[in-house]
Short mmCIF file of C-alpha atoms and ligand atoms in Angstrom, two decimals:
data_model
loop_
_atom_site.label_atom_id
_atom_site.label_comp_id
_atom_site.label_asym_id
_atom_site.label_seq_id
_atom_site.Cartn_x
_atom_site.Cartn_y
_atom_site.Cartn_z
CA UNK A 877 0.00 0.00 0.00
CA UNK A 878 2.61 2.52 0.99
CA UNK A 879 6.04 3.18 2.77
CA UNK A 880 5.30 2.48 5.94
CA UNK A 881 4.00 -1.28 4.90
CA UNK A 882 6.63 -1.94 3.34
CA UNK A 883 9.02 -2.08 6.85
CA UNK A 884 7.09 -5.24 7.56
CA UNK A 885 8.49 -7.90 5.03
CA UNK A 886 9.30 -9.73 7.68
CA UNK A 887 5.21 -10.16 9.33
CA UNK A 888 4.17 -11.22 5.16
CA UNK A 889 6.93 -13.61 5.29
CA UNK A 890 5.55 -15.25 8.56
CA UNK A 891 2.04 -15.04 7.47
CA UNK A 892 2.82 -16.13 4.13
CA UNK A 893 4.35 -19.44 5.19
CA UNK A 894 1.46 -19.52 7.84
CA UNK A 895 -1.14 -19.50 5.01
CA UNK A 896 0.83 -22.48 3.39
CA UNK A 897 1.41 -24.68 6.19
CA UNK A 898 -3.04 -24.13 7.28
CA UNK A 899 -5.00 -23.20 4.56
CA UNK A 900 -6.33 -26.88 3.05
CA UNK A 901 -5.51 -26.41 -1.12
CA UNK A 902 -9.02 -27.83 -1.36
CA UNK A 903 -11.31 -26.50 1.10
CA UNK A 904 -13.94 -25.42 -1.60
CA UNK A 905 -14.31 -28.55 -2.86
CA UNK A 906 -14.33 -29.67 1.21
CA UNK A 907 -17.29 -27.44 1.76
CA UNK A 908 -18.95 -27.48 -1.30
CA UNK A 909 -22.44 -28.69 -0.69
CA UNK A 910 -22.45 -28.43 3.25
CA UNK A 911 -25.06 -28.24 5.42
CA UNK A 912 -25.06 -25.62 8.26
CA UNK A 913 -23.73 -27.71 10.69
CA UNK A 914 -20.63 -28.87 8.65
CA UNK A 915 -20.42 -25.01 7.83
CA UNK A 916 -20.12 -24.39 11.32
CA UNK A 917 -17.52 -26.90 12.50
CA UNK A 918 -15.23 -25.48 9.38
CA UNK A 919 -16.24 -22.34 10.74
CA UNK A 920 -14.61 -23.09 14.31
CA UNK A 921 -11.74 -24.95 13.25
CA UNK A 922 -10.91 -22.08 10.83
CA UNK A 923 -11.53 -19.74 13.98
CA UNK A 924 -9.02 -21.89 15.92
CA UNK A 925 -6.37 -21.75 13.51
CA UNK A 926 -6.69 -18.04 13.64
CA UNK A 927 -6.47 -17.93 17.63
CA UNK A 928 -3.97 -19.98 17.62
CA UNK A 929 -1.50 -17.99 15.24
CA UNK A 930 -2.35 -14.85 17.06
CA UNK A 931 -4.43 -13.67 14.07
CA UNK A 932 -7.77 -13.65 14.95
CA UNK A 933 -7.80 -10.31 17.16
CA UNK A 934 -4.10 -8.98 16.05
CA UNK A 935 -5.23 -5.41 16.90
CA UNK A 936 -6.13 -5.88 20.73
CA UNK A 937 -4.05 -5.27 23.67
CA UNK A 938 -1.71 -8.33 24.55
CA UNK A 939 -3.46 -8.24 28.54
CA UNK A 940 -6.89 -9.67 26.27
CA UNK A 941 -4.90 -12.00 23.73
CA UNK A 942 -4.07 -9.85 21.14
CA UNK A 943 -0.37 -8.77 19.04
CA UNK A 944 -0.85 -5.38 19.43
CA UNK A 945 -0.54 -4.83 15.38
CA UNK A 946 -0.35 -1.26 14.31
CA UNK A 947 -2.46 -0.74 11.39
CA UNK A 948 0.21 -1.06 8.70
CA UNK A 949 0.92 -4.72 10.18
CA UNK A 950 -2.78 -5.81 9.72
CA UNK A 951 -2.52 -4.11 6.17
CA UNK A 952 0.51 -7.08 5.44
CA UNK A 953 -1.14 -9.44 7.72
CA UNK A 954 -5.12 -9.16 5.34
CA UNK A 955 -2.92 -8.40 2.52
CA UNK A 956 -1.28 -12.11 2.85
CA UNK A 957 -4.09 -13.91 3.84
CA UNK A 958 -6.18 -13.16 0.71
CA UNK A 959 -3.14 -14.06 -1.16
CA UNK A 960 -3.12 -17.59 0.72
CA UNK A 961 -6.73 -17.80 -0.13
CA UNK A 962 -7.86 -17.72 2.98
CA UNK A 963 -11.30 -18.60 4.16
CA UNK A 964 -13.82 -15.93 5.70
CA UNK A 965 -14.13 -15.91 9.25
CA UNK A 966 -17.84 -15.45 8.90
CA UNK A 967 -18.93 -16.53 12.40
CA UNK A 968 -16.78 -13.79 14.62
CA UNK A 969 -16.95 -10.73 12.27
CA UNK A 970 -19.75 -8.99 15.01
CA UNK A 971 -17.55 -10.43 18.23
CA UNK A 972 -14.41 -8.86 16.99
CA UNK A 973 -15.20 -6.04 15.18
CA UNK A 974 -18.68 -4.63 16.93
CA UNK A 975 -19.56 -5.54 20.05
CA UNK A 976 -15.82 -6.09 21.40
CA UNK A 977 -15.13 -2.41 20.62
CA UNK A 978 -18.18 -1.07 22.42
CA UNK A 979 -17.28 -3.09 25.26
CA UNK A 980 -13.37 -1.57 25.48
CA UNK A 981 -14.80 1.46 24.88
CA UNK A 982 -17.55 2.11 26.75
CA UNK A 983 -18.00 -1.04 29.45
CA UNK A 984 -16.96 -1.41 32.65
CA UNK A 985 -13.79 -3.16 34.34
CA UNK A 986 -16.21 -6.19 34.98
CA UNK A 987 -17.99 -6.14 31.94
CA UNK A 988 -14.52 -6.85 29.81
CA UNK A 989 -13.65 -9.37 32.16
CA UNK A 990 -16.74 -10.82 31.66
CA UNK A 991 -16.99 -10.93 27.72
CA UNK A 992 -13.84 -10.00 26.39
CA UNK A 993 -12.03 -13.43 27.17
CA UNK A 994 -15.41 -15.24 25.81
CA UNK A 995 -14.65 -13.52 22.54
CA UNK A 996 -11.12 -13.99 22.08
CA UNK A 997 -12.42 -17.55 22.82
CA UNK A 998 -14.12 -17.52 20.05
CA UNK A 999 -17.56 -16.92 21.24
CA UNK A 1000 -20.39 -16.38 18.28
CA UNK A 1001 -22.25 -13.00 18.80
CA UNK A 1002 -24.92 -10.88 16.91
CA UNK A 1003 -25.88 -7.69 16.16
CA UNK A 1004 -29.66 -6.74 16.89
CA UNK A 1005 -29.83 -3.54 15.12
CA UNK A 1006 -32.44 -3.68 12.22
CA UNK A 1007 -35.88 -3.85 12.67
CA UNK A 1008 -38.93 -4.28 10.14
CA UNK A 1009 -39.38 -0.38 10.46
CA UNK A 1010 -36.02 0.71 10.91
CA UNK A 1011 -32.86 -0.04 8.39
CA UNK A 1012 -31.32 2.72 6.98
CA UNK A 1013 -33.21 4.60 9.44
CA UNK A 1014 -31.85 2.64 12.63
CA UNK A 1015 -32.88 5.53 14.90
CA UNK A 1016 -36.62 4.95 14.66
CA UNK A 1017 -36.10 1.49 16.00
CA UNK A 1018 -39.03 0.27 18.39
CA UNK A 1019 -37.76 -2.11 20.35
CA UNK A 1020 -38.59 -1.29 23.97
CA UNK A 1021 -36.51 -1.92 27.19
CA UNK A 1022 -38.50 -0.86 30.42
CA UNK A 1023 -36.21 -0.48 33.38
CA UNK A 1024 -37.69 -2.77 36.41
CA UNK A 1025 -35.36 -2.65 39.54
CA UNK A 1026 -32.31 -4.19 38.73
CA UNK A 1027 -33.58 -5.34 35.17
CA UNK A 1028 -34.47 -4.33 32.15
CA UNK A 1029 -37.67 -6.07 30.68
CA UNK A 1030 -37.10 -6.44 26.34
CA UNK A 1031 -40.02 -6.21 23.89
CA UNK A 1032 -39.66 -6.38 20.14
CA UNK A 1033 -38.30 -8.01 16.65
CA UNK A 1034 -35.35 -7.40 15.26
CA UNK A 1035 -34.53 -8.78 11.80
CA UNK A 1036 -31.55 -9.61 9.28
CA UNK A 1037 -29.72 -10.66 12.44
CA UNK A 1038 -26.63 -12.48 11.20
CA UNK A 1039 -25.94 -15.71 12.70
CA UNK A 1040 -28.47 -15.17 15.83
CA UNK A 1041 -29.18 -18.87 15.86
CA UNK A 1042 -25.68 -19.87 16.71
CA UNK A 1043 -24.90 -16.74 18.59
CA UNK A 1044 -24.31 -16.80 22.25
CA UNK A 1045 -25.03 -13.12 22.77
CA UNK A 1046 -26.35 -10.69 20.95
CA UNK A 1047 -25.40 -6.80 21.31
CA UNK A 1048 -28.90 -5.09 21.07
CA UNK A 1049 -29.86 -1.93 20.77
CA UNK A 1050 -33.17 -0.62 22.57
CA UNK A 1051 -35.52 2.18 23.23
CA UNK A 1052 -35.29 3.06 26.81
CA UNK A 1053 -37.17 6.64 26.59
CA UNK A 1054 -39.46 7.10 23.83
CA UNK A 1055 -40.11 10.57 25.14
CA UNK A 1056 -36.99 12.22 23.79
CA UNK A 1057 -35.51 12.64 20.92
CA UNK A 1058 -34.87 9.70 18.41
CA UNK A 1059 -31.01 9.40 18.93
CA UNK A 1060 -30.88 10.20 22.64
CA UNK A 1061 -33.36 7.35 23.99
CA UNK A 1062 -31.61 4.54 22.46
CA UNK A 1063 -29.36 1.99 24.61
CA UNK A 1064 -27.04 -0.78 23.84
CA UNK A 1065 -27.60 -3.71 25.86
CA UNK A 1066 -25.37 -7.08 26.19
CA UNK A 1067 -28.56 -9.69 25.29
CA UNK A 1068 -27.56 -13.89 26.12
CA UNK A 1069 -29.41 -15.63 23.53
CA UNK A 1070 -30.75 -18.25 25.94
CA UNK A 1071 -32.79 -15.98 28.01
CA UNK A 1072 -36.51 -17.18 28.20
CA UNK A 1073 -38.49 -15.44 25.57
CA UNK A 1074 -36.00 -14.80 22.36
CA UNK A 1075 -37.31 -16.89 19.61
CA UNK A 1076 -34.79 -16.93 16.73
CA UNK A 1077 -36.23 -17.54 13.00
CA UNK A 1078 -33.97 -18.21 10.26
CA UNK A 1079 -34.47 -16.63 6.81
CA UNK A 1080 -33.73 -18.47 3.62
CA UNK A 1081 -31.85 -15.68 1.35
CA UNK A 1082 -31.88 -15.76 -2.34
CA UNK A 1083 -29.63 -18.34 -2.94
CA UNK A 1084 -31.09 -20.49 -0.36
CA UNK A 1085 -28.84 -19.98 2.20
CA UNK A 1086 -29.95 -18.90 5.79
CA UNK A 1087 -27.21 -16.75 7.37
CA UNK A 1088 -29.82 -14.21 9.15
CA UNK A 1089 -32.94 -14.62 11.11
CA UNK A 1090 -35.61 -12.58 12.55
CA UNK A 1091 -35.78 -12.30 16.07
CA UNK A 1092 -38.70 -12.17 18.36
CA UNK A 1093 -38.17 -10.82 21.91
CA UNK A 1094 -41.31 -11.10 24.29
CA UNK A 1095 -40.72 -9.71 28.12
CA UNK A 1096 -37.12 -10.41 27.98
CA UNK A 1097 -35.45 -10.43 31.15
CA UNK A 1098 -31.82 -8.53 30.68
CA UNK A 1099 -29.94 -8.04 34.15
CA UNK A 1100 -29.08 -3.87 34.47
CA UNK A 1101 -25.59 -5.19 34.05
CA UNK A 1102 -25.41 -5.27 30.90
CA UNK A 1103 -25.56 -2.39 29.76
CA UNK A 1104 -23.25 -0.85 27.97
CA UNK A 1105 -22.38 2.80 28.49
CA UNK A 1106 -24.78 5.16 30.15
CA UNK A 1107 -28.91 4.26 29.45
CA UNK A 1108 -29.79 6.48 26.18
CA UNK A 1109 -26.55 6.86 25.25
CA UNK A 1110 -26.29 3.95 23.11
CA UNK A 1111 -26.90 5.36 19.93
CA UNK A 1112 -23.28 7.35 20.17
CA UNK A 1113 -21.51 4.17 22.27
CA UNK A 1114 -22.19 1.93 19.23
CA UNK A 1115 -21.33 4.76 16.67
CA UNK A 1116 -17.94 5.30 18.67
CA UNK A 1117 -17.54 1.72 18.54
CA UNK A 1118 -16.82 1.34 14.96
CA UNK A 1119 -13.28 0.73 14.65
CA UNK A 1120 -10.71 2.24 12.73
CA UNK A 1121 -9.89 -1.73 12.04
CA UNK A 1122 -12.81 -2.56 10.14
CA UNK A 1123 -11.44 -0.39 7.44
CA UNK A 1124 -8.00 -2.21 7.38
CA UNK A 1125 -9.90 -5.74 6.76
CA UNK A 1126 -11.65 -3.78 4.03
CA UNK A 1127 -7.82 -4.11 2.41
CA UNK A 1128 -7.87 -7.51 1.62
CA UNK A 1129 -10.91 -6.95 -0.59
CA UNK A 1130 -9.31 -5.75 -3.32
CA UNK A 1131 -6.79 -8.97 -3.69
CA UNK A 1132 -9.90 -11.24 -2.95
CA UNK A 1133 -11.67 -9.81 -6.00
CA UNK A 1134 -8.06 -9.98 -8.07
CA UNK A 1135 -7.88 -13.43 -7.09
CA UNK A 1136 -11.35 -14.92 -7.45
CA UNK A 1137 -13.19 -12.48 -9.38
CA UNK A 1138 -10.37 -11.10 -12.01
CA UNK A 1139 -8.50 -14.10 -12.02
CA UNK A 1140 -10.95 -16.81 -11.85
CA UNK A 1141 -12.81 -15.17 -14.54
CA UNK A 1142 -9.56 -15.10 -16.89
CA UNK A 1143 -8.94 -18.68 -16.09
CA UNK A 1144 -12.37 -19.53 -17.15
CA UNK A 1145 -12.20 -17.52 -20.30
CA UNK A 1146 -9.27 -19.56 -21.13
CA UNK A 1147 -11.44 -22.60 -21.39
CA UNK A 1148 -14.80 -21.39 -22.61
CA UNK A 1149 -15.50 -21.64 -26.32
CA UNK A 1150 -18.23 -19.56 -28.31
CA UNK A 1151 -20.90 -21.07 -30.53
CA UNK A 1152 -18.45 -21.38 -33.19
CA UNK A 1153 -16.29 -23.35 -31.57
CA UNK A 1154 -13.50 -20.40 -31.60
CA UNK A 1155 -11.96 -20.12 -28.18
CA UNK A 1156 -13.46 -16.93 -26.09
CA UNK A 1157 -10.37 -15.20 -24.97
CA UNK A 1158 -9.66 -14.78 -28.53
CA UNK A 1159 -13.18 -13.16 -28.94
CA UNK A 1160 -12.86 -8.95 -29.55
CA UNK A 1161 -15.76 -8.02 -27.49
CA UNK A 1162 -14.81 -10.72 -24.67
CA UNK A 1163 -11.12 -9.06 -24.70
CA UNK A 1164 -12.51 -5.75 -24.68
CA UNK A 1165 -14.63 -6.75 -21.03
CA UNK A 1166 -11.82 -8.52 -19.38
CA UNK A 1167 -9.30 -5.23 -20.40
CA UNK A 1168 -11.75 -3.27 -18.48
CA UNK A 1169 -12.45 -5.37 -15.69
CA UNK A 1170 -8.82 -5.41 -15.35
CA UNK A 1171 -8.48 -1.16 -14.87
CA UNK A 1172 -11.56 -1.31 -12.39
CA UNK A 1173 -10.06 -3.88 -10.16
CA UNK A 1174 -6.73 -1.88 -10.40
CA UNK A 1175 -8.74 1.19 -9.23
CA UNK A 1176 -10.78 -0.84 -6.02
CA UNK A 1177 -7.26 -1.43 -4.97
CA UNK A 1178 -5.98 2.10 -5.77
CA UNK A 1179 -8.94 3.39 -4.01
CA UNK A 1180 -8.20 1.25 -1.07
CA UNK A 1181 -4.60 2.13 -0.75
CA UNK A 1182 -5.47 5.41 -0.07
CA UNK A 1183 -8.56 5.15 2.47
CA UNK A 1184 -6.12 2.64 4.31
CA UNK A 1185 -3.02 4.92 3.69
CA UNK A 1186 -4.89 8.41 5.14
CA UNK A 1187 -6.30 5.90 7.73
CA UNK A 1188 -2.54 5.27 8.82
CA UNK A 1189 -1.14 9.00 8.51
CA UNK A 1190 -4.75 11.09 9.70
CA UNK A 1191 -6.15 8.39 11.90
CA UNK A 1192 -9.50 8.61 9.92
CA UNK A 1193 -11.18 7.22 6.64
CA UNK A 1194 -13.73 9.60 6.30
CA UNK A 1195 -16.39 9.77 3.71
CA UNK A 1196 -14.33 8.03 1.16
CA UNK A 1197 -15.48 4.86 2.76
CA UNK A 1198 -18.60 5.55 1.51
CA UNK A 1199 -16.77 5.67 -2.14
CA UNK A 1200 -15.11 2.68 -1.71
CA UNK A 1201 -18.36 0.67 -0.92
CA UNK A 1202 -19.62 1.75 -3.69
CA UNK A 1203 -17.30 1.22 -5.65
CA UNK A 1204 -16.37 -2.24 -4.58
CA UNK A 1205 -20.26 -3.61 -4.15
CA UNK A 1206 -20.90 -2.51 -7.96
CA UNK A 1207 -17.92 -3.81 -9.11
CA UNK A 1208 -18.23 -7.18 -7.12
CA UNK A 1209 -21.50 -7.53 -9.14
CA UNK A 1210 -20.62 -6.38 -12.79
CA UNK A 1211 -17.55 -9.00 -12.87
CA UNK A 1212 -19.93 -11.61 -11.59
CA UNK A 1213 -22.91 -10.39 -13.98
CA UNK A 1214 -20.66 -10.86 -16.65
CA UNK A 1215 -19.21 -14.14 -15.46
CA UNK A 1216 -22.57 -15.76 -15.70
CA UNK A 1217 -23.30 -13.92 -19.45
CA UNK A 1218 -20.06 -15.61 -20.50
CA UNK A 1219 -20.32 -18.74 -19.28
CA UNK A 1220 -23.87 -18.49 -21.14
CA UNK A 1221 -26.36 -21.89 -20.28
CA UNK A 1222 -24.07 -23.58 -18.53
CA UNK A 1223 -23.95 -20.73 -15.53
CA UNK A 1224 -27.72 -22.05 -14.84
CA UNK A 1225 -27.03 -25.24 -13.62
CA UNK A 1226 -27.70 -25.88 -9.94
CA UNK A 1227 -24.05 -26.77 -8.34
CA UNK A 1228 -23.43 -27.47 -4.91
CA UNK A 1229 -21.96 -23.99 -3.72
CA UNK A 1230 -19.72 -22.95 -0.52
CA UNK A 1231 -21.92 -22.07 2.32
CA UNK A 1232 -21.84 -17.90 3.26
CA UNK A 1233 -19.89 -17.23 0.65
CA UNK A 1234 -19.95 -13.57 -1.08
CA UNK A 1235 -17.75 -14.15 -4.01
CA UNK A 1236 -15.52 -16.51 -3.66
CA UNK A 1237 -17.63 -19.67 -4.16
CA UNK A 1238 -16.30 -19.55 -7.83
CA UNK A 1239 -19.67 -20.19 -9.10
CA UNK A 1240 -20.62 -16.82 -11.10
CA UNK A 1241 -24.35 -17.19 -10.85
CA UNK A 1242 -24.06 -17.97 -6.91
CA UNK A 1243 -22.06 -15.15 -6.22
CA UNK A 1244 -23.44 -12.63 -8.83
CA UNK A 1245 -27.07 -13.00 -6.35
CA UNK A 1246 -24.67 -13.16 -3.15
CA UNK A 1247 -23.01 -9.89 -4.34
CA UNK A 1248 -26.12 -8.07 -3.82
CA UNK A 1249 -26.06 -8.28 0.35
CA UNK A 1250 -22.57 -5.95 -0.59
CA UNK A 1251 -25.23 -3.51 -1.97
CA UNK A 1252 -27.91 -3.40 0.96
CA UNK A 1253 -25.48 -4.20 4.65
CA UNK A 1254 -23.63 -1.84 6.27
CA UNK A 1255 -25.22 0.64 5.04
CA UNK A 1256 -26.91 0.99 1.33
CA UNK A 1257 -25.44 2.25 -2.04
CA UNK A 1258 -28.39 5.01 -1.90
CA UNK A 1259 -27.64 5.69 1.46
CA UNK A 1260 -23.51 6.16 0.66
CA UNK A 1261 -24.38 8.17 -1.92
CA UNK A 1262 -26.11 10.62 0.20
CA UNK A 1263 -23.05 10.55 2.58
CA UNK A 1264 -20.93 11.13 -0.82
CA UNK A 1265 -23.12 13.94 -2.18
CA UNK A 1266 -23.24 16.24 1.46
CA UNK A 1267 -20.24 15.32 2.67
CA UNK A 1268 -17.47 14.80 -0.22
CA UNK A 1269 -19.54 17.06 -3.05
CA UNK A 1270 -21.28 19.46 -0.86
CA UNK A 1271 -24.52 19.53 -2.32
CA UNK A 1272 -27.63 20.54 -0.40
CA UNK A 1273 -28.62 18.18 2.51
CA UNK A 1274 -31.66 15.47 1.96
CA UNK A 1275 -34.74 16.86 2.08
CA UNK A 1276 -36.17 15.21 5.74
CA UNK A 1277 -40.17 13.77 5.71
CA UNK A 1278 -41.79 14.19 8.51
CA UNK A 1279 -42.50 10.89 10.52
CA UNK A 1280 -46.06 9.66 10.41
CA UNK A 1281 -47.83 6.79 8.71
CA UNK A 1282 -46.77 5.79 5.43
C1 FAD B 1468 -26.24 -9.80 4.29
C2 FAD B 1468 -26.82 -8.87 5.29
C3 FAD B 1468 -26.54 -9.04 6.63
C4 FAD B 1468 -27.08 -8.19 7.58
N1 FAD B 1468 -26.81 -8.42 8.90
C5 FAD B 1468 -27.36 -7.62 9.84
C6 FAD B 1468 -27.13 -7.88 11.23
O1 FAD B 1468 -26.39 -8.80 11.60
N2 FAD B 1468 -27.74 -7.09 12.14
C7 FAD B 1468 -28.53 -6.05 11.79
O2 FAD B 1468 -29.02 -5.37 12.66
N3 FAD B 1468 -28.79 -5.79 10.48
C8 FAD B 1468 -28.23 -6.55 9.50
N4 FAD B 1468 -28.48 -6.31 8.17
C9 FAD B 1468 -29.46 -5.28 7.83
C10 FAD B 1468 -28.91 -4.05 7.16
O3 FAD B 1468 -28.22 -3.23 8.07
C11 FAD B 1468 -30.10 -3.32 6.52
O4 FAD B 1468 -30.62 -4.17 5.52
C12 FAD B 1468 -29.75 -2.00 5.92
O5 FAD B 1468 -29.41 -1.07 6.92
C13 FAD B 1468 -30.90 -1.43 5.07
O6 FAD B 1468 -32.07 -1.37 5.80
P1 FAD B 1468 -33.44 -2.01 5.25
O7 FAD B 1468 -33.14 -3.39 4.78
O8 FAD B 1468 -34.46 -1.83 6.30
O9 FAD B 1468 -33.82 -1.16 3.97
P2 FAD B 1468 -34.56 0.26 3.97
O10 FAD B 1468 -33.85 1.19 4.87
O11 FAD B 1468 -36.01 0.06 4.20
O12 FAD B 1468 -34.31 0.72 2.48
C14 FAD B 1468 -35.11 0.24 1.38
C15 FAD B 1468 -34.61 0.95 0.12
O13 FAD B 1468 -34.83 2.37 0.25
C16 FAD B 1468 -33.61 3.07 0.09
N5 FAD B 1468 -33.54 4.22 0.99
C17 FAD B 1468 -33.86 4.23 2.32
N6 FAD B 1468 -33.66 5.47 2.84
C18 FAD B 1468 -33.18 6.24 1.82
C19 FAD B 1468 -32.78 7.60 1.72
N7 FAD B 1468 -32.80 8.42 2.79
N8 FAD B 1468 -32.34 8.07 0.51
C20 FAD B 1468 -32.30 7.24 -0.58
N9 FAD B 1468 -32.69 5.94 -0.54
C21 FAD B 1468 -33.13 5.45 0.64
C22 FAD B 1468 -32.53 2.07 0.46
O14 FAD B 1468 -31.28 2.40 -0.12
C23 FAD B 1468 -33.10 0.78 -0.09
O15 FAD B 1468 -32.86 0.68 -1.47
C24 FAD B 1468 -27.94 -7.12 7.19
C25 FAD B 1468 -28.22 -6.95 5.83
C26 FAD B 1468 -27.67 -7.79 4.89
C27 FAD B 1468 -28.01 -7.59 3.44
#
């Protein structure tokens, strides 16, 4: 990415070995076709691996397990690990990079002591965010919590709740005073999945796949304790909590999409014919898609560099985030769109695919549906173009509706 990466040769070398000695040459085909239980216990032993090298929370303090990496080491250390082909760590991505950070920054002594060693343990958590009436506009969320002595007593569905029904806890976020405005009565709550009451319903996604749920809280019983931050306050505690570090994962993106977009799709190429009979890589128009394929992949990483880079020197990303999502969710889905147009009939057959994948099942069609969660989580394209337009452009702000039935 830049100079100050490049002191670290020593870290890729390390990690790069570390990739070849783990990563099994043929864990697609391993997990090609598995259920969600054999999903799962790839899941953990992939998760184990990564606790074991020192990898799986590199960023924290060493007193809670971590390597105390500086950002330019977790650059090299993503960097290498999409190289090596590494699998996702789907099951600890809200552990590690949500809830843990609202807990360091805003819990108390006991409260890391209690969770922060059940995380680096490789406990499964969930977010409880989105509800039926609140997405992009999180702060009219409904849920209630009603204070009751030493309690807090939970009404309300969340839904799109990643993993909740292998989760252990769940960081939720609750109205506590309806009476103020929409940000300020909001807190964020430490929820243990088994309480009495939390029903957990799985929903099957487009390509058949049920990685989030809908979840159904009826008088929920949540101990005062767990809490996080001051009561109302959680709207700005889980704000603050978004790490600088989710950005630096964001590096290995481009190098995944080099890999098994770009590259996969060139290797295919190679092998397709057309109608004719003529191989397709010899094909003008075909040429002419790959060539340009090849320029927008070159600008994700580009892009990247310097969101990561001004992370590194300023200490922020700012709205060029928003750019970069963008950017990289649209471009996931044209090289997959035109994966499956290439590959023409054949792209339609039903294949058993790798479970929770996003793009690097290396089945176009699979991955060209799967690209569109890129487009709607963490935030949508329409929604990052707002950000883009006010904050990067400077155009007027959004007009605001009133609230009120719809
Ligand atoms: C794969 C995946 C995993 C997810 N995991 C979780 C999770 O673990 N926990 C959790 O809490 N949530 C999760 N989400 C939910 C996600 O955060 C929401 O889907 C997202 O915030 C959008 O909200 P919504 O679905 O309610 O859409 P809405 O907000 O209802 O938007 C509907 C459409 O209207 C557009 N729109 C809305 N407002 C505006 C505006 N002001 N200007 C222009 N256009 C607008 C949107 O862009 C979108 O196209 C997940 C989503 C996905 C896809």
């Amino acid at each position: 990415v830049i100079d100050e990466v490049a002191a670290f040769d020593g870290l890729r070398d390390e990690v790069r070995a570390w990739c070849a000695r783990t990563i099994p040459t043929d864990w697609r085909e391993q997990q090609a076709g598995a259920n969600h239980g054999e999903f799962l216990s790839f899941q953990r032993w992939w998760r184990d691996q990564l606790i074991e090298a020192g990898y799986f929370v590199p960023h924290w303090p060493k007193k809670w397990g971590g390597r105390e990496m500086s950002l330019p080491e977790q650059v090299v250390l993503y960097e290498e690990m999409a190289r090596g082909d590494a699998p996702r760590n789907a099951i600890s991505q809200v552990a590690v990079y949500n809830a843990a950070p609202a807990v360091m920054h805003a819990g108390t002594a006991q409260q890391q002591e209690r969770y922060l060693p059940a995380i680096v343990g490789g406990e499964i958590w969930c977010q409880g965010f989105s509800e039926p009436n609140a997405g992009s506009d999180l702060a009219s969320l409904q849920t209630r919590a009603i204070r009751d002595g030493d309690h807090y007593i939970v009404n309300g569905q969340k839904i799109w709740t990643s993993m909740a029904r292998d989760a252990t806890r769940c960081i939720l976020l609750a109205r506590t005073n309806p009476d103020v405005s929409r940000h300020r009565g909001i807190s964020l709550f430490v929820m243990d999945m088994d309480t009495a009451g939390i029903e957990v319903r799985p929903i099957q996604n487009a390509v058949g796949e049920s990685e989030f749920c809908e979840t159904f809280m009826t008088d929920v019983v949540i101990p005062a304790d767990n809490l996080i931050g001051a009561e109302n306050d959680g709207w700005a505690v889980s704000q603050q909590s978004l790490g600088s570090e989710r950005a630096v994962v964001l590096i290995g993106l481009a190098e995944l999409l080099r890999r098994n977009g770009r590259g996969f799709l060139l290797e295919s190429v190679r092998q397709w014919t057309m109608p004719d009979g003529s191989p397709a890589i010899d094909d003008p128009a075909v040429r002419e898609q790959l060539g340009g394929l090849y320029g927008e992949v070159e600008i994700l990483r580009l892009l990247l560099g310097r969101m990561v880079t001004n992370l590194i020197r300023h200490g922020g990303t700012g709205p060029e985030s928003s750019v970069v999502k963008i950017y990289y969710s649209e471009l996931l889905q044209r090289l997959m769109r035109i994966g499956t147009e290439m590959q023409g009939l054949p792209a339609q057959l039903h294949r058993p695919t790798v479970a929770s994948s996003g793009w690097e099942s290396r089945d176009f069609l699979h991955d060209f549906i799967n690209a569109y969660a890129w487009t709607i989580g963490g935030g949508t394209n329409e929604i990052m173009r707002n950000i883009v337009a006010e904050k990067v452009l400077g155009l007027p702000k959004e007009v605001q509706v009133p609230a009120g039935p719809r």
